[in-house]
CSV table of C-alpha atoms in Angstrom, one decimal:
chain,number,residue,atom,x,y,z
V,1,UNK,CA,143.2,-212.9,4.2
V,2,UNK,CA,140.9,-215.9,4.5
V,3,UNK,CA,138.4,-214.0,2.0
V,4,UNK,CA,141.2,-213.5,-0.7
V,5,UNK,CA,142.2,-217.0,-0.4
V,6,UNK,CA,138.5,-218.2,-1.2
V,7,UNK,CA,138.2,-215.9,-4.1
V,8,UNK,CA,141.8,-216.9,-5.1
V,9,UNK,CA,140.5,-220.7,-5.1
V,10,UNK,CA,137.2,-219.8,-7.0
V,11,UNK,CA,139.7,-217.9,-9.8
V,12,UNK,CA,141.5,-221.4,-9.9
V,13,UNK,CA,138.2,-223.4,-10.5
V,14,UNK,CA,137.1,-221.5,-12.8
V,15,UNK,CA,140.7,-221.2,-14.8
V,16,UNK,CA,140.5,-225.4,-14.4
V,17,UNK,CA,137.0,-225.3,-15.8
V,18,UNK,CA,136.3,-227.2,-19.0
V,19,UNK,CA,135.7,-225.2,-22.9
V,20,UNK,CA,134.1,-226.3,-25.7
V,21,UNK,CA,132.9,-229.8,-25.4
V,22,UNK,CA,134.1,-230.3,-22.4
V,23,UNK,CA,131.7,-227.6,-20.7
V,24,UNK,CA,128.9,-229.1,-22.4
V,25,UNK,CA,130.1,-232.3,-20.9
V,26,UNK,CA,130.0,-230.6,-17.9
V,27,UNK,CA,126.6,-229.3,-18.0
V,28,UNK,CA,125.6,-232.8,-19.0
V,29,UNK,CA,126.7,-234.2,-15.5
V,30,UNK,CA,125.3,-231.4,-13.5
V,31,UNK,CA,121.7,-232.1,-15.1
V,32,UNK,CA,122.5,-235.5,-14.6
V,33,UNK,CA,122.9,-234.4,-11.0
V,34,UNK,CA,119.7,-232.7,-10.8
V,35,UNK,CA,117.7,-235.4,-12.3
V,36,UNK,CA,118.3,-237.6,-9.5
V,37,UNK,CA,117.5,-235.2,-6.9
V,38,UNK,CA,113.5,-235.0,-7.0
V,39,UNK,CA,112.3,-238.4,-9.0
V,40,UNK,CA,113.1,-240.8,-6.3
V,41,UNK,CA,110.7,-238.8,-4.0
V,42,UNK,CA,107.6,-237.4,-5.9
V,43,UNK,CA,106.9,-240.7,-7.2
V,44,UNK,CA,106.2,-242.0,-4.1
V,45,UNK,CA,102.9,-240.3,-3.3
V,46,UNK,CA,100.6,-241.9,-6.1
V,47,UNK,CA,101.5,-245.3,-4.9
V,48,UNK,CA,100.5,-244.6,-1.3
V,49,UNK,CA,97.4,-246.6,-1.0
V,50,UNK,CA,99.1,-249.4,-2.9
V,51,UNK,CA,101.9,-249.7,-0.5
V,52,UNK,CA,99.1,-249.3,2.5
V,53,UNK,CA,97.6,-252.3,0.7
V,54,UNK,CA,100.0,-254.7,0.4
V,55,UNK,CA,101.9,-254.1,3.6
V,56,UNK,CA,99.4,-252.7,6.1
V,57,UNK,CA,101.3,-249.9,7.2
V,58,UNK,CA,98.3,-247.5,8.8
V,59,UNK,CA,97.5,-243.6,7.8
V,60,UNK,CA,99.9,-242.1,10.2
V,61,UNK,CA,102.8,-244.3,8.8
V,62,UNK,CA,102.6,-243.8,5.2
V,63,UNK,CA,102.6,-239.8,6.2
V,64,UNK,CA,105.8,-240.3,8.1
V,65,UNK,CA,107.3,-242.0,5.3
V,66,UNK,CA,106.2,-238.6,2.9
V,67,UNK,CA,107.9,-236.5,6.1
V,68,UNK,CA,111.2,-238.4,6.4
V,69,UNK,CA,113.0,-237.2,3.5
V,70,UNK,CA,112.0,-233.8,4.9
V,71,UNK,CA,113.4,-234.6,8.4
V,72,UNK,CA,116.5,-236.2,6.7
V,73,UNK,CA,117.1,-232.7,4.7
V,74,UNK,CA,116.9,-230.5,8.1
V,75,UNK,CA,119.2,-233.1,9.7
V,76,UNK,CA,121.6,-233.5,6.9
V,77,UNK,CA,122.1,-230.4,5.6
V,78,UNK,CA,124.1,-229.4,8.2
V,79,UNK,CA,126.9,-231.5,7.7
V,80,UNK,CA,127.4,-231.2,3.8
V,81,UNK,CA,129.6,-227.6,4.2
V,82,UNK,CA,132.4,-229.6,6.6
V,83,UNK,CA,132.0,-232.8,4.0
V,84,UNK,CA,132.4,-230.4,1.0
V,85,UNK,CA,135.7,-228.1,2.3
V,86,UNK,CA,137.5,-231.6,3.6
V,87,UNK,CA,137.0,-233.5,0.2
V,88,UNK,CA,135.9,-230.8,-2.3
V,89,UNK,CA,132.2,-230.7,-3.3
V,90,UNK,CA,132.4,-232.2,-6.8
V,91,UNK,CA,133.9,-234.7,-4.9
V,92,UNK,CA,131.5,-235.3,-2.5
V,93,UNK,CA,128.6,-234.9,-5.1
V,94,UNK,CA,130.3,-237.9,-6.7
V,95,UNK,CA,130.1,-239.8,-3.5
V,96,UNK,CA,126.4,-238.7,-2.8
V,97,UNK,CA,125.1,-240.0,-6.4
V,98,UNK,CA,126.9,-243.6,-5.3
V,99,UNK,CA,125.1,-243.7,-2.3
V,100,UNK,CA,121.8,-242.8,-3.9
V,101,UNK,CA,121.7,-245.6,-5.7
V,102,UNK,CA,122.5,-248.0,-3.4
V,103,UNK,CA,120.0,-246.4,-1.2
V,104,UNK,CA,117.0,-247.0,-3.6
V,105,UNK,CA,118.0,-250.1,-4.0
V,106,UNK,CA,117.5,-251.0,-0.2
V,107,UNK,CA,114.0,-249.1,-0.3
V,108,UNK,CA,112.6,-251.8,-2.9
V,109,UNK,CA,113.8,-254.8,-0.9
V,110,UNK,CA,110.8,-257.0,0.6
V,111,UNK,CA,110.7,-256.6,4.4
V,112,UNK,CA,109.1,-253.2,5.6
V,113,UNK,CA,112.3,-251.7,7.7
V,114,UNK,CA,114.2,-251.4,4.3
V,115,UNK,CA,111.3,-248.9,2.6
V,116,UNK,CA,111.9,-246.7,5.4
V,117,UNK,CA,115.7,-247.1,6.3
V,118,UNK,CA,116.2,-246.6,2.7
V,119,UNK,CA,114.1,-243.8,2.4
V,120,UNK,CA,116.7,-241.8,5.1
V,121,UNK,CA,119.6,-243.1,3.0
V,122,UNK,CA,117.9,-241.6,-0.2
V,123,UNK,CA,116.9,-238.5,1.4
V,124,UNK,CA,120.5,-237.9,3.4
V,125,UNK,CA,122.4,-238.3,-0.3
V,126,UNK,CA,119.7,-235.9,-1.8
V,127,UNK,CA,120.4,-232.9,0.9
V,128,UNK,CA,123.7,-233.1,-0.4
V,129,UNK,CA,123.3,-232.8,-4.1
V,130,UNK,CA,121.0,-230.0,-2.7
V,131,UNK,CA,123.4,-228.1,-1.2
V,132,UNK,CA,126.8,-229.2,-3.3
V,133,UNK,CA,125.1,-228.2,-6.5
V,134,UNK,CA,124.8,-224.2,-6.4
V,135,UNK,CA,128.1,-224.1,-4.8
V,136,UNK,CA,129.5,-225.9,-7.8
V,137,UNK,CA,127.8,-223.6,-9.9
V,138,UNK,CA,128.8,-220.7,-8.4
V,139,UNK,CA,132.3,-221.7,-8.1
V,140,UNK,CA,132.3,-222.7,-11.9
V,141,UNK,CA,130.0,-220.0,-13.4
V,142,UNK,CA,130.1,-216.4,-14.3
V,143,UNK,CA,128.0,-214.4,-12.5
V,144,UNK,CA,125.5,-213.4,-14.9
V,145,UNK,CA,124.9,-217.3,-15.9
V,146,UNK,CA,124.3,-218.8,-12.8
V,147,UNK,CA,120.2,-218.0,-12.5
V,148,UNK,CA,120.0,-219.9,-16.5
V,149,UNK,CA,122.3,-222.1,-15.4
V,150,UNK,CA,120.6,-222.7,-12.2
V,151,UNK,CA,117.1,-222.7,-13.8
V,152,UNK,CA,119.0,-225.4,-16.1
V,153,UNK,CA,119.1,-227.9,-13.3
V,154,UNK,CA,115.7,-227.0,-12.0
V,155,UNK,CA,114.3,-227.9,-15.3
V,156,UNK,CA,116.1,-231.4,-15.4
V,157,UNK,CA,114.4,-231.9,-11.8
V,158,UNK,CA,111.1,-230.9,-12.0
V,159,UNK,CA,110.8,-232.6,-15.7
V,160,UNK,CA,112.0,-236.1,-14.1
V,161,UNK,CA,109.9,-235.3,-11.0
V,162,UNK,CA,107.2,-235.1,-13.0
V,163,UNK,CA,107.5,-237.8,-15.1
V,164,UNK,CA,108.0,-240.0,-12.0
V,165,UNK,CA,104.7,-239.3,-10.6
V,166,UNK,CA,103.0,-239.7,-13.8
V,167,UNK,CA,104.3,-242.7,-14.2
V,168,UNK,CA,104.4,-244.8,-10.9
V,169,UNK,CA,101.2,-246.2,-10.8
V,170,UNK,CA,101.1,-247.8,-14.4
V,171,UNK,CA,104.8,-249.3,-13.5
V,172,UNK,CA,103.8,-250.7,-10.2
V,173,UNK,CA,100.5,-252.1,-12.8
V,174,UNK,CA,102.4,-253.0,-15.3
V,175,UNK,CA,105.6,-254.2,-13.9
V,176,UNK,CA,107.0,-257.8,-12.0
V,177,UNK,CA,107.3,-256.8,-8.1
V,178,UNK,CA,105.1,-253.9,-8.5
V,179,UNK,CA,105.3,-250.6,-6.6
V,180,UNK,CA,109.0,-252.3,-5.3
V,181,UNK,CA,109.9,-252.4,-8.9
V,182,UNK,CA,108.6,-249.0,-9.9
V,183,UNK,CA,110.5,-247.2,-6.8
V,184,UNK,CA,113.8,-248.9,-7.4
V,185,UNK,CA,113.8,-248.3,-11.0
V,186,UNK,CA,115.3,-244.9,-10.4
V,187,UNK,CA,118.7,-246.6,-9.6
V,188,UNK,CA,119.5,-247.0,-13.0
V,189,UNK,CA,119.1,-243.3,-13.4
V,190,UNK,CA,121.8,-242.4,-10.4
V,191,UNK,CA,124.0,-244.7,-11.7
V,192,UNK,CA,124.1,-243.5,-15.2
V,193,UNK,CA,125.2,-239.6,-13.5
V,194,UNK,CA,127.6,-241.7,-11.6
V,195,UNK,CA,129.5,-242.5,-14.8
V,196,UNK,CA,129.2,-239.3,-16.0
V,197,UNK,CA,129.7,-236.7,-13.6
V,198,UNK,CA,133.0,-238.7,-11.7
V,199,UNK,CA,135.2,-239.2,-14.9
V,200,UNK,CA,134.1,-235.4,-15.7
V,201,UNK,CA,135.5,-234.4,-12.3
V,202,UNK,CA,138.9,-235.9,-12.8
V,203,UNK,CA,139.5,-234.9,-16.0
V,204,UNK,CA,138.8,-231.3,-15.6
V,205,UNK,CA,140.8,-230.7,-11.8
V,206,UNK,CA,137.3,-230.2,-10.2
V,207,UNK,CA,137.2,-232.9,-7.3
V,208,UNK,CA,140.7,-232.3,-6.2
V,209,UNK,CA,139.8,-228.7,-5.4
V,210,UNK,CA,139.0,-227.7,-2.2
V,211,UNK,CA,138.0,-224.1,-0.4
V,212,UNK,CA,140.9,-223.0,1.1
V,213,UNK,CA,139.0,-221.9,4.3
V,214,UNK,CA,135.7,-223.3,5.1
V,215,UNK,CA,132.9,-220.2,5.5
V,216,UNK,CA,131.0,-220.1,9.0
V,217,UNK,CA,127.5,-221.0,8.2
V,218,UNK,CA,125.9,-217.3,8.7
V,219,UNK,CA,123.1,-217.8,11.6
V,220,UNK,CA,123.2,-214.1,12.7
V,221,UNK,CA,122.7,-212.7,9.0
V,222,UNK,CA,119.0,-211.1,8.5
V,223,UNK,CA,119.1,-211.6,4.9
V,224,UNK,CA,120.3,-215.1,5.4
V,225,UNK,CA,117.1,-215.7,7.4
V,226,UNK,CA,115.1,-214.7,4.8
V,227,UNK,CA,116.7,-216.8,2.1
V,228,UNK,CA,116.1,-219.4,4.5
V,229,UNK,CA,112.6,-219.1,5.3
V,230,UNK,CA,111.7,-218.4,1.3
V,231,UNK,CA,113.7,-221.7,0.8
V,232,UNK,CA,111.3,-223.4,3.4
V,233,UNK,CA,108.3,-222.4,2.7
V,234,UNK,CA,108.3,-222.6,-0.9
V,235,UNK,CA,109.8,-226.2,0.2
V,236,UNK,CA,106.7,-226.9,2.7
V,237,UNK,CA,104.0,-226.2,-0.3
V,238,UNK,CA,105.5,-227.9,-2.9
V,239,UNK,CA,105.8,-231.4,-0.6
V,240,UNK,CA,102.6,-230.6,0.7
V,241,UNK,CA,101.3,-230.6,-2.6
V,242,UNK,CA,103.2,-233.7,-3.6
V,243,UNK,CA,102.1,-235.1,-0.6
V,244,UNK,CA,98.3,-234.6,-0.6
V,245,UNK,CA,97.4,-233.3,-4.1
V,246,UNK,CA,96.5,-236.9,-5.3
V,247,UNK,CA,94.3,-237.5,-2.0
V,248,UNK,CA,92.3,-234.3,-2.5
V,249,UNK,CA,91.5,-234.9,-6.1
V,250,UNK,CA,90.8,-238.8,-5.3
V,251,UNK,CA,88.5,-237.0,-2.2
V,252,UNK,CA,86.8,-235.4,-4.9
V,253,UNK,CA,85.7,-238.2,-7.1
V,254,UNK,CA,89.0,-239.1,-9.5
V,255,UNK,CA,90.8,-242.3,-9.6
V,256,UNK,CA,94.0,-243.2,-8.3
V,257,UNK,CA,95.9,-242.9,-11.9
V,258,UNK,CA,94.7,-239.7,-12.8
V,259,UNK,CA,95.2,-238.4,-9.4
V,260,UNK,CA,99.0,-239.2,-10.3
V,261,UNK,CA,98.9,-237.3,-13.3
V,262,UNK,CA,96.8,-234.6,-11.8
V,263,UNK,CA,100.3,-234.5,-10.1
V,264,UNK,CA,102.1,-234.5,-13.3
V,265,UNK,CA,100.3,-231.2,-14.7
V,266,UNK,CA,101.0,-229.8,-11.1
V,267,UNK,CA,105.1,-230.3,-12.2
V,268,UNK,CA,104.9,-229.9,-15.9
V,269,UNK,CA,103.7,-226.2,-15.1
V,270,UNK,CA,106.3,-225.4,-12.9
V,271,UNK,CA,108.5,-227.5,-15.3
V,272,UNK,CA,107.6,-224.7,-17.8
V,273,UNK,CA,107.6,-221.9,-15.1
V,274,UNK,CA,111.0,-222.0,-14.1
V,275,UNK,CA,112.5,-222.4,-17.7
V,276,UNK,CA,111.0,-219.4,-18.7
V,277,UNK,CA,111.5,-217.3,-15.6
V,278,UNK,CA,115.7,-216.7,-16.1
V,279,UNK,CA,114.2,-214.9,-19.7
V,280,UNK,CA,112.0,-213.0,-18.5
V,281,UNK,CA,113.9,-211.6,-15.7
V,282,UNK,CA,117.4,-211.5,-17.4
V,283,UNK,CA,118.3,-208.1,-16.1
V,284,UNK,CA,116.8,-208.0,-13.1
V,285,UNK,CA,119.5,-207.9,-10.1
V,286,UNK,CA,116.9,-206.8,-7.7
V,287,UNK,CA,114.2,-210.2,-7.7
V,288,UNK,CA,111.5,-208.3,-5.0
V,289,UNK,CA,108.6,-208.3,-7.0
V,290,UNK,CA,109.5,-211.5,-8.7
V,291,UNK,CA,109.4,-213.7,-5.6
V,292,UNK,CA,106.2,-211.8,-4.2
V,293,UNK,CA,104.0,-212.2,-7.6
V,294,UNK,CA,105.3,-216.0,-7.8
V,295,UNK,CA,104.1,-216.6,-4.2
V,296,UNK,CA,100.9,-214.7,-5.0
V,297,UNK,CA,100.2,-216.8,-7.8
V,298,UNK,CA,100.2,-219.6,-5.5
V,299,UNK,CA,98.7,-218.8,-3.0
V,300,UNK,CA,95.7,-217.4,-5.5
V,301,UNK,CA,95.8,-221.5,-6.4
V,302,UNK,CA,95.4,-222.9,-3.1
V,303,UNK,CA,92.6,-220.7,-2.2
V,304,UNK,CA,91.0,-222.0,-5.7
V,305,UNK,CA,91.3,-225.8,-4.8
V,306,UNK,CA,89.4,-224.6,-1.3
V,307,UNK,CA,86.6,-222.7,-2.6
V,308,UNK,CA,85.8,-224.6,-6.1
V,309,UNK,CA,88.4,-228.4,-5.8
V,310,UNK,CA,85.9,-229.2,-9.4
V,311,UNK,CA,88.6,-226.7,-10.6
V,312,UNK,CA,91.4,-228.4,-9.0
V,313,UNK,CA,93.0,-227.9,-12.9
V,314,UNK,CA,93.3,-224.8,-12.9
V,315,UNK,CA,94.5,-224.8,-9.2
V,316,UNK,CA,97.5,-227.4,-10.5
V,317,UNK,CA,98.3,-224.7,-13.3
V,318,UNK,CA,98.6,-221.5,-11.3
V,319,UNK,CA,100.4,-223.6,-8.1
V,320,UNK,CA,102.9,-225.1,-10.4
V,321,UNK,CA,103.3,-221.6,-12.4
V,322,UNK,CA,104.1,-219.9,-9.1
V,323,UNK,CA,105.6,-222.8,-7.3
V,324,UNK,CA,108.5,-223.2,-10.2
V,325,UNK,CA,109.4,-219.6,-10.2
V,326,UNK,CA,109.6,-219.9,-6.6
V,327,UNK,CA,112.2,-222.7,-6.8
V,328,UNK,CA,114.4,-221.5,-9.2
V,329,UNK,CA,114.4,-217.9,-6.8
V,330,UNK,CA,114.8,-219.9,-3.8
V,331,UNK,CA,118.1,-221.8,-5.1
V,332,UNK,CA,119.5,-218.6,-7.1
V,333,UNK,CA,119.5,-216.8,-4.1
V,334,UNK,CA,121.6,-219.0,-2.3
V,335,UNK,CA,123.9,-218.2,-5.2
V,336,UNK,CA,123.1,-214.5,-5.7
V,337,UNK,CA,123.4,-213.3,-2.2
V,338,UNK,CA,127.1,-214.9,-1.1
V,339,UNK,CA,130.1,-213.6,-2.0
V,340,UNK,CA,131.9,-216.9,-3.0
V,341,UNK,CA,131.5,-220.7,-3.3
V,342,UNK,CA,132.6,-221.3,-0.2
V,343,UNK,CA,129.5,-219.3,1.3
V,344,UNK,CA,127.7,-220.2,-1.3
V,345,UNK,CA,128.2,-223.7,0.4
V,346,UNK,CA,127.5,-222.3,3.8
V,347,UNK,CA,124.6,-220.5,3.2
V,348,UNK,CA,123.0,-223.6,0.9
V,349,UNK,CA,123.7,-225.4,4.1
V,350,UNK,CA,121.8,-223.1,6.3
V,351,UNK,CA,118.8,-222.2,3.9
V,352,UNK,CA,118.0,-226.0,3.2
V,353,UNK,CA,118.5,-227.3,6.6
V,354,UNK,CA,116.0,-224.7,8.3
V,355,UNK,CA,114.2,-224.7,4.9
V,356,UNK,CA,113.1,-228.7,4.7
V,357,UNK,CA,112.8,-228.0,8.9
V,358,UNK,CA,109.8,-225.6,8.0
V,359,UNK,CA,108.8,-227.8,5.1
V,360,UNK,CA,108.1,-230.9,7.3
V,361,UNK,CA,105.5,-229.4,9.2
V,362,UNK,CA,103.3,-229.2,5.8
V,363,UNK,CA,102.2,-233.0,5.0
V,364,UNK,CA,101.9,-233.5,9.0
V,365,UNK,CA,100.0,-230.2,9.9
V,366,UNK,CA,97.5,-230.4,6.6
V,367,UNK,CA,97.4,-234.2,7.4
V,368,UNK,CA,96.2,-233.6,10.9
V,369,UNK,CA,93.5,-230.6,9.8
V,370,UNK,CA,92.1,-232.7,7.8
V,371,UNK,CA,91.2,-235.5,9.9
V,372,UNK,CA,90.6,-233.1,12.7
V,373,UNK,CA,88.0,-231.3,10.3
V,374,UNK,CA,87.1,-234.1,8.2
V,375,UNK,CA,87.2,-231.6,4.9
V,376,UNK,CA,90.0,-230.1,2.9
V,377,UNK,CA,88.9,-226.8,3.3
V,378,UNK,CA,90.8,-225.2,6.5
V,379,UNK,CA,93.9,-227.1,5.6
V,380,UNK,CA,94.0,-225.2,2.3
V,381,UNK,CA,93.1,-221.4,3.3
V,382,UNK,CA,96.1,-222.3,5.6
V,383,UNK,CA,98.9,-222.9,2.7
V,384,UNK,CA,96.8,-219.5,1.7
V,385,UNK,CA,98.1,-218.1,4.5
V,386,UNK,CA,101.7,-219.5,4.8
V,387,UNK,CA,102.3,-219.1,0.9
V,388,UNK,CA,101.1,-214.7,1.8
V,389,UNK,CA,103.9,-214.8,4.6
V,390,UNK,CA,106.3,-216.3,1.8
V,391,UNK,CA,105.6,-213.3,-0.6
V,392,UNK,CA,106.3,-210.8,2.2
V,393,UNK,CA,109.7,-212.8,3.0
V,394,UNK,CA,110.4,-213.0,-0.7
V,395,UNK,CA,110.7,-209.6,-1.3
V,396,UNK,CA,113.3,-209.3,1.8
V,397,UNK,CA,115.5,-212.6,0.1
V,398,UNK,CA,115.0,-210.7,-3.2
V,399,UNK,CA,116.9,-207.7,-3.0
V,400,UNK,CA,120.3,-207.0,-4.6
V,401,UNK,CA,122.4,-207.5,-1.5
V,402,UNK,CA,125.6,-209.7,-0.5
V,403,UNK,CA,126.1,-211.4,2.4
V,404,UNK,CA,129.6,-209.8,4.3
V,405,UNK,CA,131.5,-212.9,5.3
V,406,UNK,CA,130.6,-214.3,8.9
V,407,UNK,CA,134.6,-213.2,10.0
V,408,UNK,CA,133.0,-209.5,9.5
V,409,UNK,CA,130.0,-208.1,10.5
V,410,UNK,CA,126.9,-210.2,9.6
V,411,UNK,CA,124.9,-207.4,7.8
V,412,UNK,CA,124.5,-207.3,3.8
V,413,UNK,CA,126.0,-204.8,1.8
V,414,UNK,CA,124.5,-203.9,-1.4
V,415,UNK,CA,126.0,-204.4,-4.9
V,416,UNK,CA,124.0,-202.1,-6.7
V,417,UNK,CA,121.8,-202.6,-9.6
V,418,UNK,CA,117.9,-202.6,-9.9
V,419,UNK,CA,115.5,-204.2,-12.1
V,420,UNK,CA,115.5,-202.9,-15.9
């Protein structure tokens, strides 16, 4: 009963879902949405040693503040599935994007506590557009649109993400109240989805619904395992890369600002990378190979930046070209592989909180190699190794499978289809 009354609530989204210019209002909000949910972060990274500078936080700080939003996700994630089936999880987005601002806000106030207490408030309203976004879009979608539609709002994140660490430095140059000014600039950017995405939910019915039963978060499923350890360790190379990218290059003899937009060409890729992947693989159910080749591909980079860092461009091209397919898998499959929005919800909850769990070990554990060796080397070969694990994992989280729902027994059932 409690399975036809979810599907019965996803047929009444989708019957109150906007047409015409309405639905590309809607789309509008939900890149809005995705915009918001990488640019406050990755922007933090190039302006490191300037905040180590002015406020004489030591090495082992400035890594925890690159590891909190991390430890925030695991934490957080948790939660957004009880938040989401009490209020509705347009709703709640709506909420989230409110706080966001206000949180980076706090983070450019003077006095050190506020970078970091703002930091968690930023990171905690993140985790929940993370994990209220694919169940919005799967709850609103057809089924064959959610991967472009998914690979939609990756492309609004990774293309603000990028610009945001491209652009940090010369802001915090360039700009009154320096790297303050260039962190809490992104408020303006949560505020404008604000406007849009609330009036969009009331005018189409979308915050007042809410999942009639709210969907066990599915611990015991295999295949929700490996969703979840794709999720995080696709997660744990891409922060480590945000994280340290800049410091090996800079290691290597390049200056602070084109370390930053070594880090832009790093996201640009995967910008590209994970617009293109929904066409290439438009009628592929079954995405095996697909999440094994894009984890290959980045691993192949990381081994590059180990063995020859003078070719640490052509290591940013093929780790962004594998690292963006890799995303837009890792969030389709929390899509792909439930059976409705409201386990959709559930499993987004699951695969991001033991995801960003995994992923906070990265900039702490390649951090601690490297003072320990005193060399980039071994901390590299080990995302070589890590990224290999993810390809084998991938190709588990790829297959055309459904989770059954947790009230039933927790093994997949296949849907048929392969690739074509």
């Amino acid at each position: 009963m409690r399975v036809n009354n979810s599907r019965d609530v996803a047929d009444q989204v989708r019957a109150a879902a906007p047409s015409g210019r309405s639905t590309v209002w809607l789309l509008v909000g939900v890149v809005l949405v995705a915009a918001n949910l990488r640019a406050a972060l990755t922007g933090v990274g190039p302006l490191l040693p300037g905040i180590e500078a002015s406020t004489g936080l030591s090495g082992t700080w400035t890594g925890l503040l690159s590891t909190l939003p991390l430890l925030t996700f695991a934490a957080t994630s948790p939660l957004v599935s009880r938040t989401a089936h009490r209020y509705g999880a347009p709703r709640a987005l709506g909420v989230s994007l409110t706080v966001l601002a206000a949180g980076l806000l706090m983070r450019s106030l003077p006095d050190v506590p506020f970078l970091f207490v703002g930091t968690v408030v930023i990171a905690a309203a993140i985790a929940f557009g993370n994990v209220l976004l694919p169940s919005v879009i799967k709850s609103t979608v057809p089924e064959d649109r959610i991967g472009p539609v998914t690979s939609l709002y990756v492309t609004a994140m990774g293309l603000l993400a990028a610009i945001s660490s491209g652009v940090s430095v010369p802001m915090a140059d360039h700009l009154p109240g320096g790297w303050r000014t260039a962190l809490g600039i992104w408020a303006a950017l949560a505020v404008l989805a604000v406007g849009v995405w609330i009036p969009r939910c009331r005018r189409t019915g979308l915050a007042a619904t809410t999942p009639a039963a709210r969907e066990r978060i599915p611990w015991r499923s295999p295949l929700a395992w490996q969703v979840s350890v794709f999720m995080g360790l696709q997660s744990l190379g891409f922060y480590t890369t945000i994280a340290w990218l800049p410091s090996i290059v800079h290691d290597h003899g390049v200056g602070e600002a084109a370390a930053g937009w070594q880090l832009f060409l790093f996201q640009i890729v995967g910008l590209v990378s994970s617009s293109a992947l929904p066409v290439l693989a438009r009628r592929w159910t079954d995405q095996r190979l697909l999440a094994a080749a894009a984890s290959a591909i980045v691993a192949l980079g990381f081994a590059l930046l180990a063995v020859a860092p003078q070719l640490a461009f052509v290591s940013s091209v093929l780790t962004g070209l594998g690292g963006g397919a890799c995303l837009v898998l890792a969030l389709t499959f929390q899509g792909q592989r439930a059976a409705d929005a409201s386990q959709a919800a559930a499993l987004a909850s699951m695969a991001q909180s033991v995801g960003y769990l995994v992923a906070a070990a990265g900039p702490l554990l390649l951090g601690a190699l490297h003072d320990l060796t005193s060399g980039w080397s071994l901390p590299l070969m080990l995302l070589v190794a890590l990224t290999l694990i993810q390809a084998a994992v991938g190709a588990g989280a790829g297959r055309d499978l459904r989770l059954k729902p947790t009230s039933q027994l927790p093994a997949p059932v296949r849907t048929g289809g392969s690739p074509s």
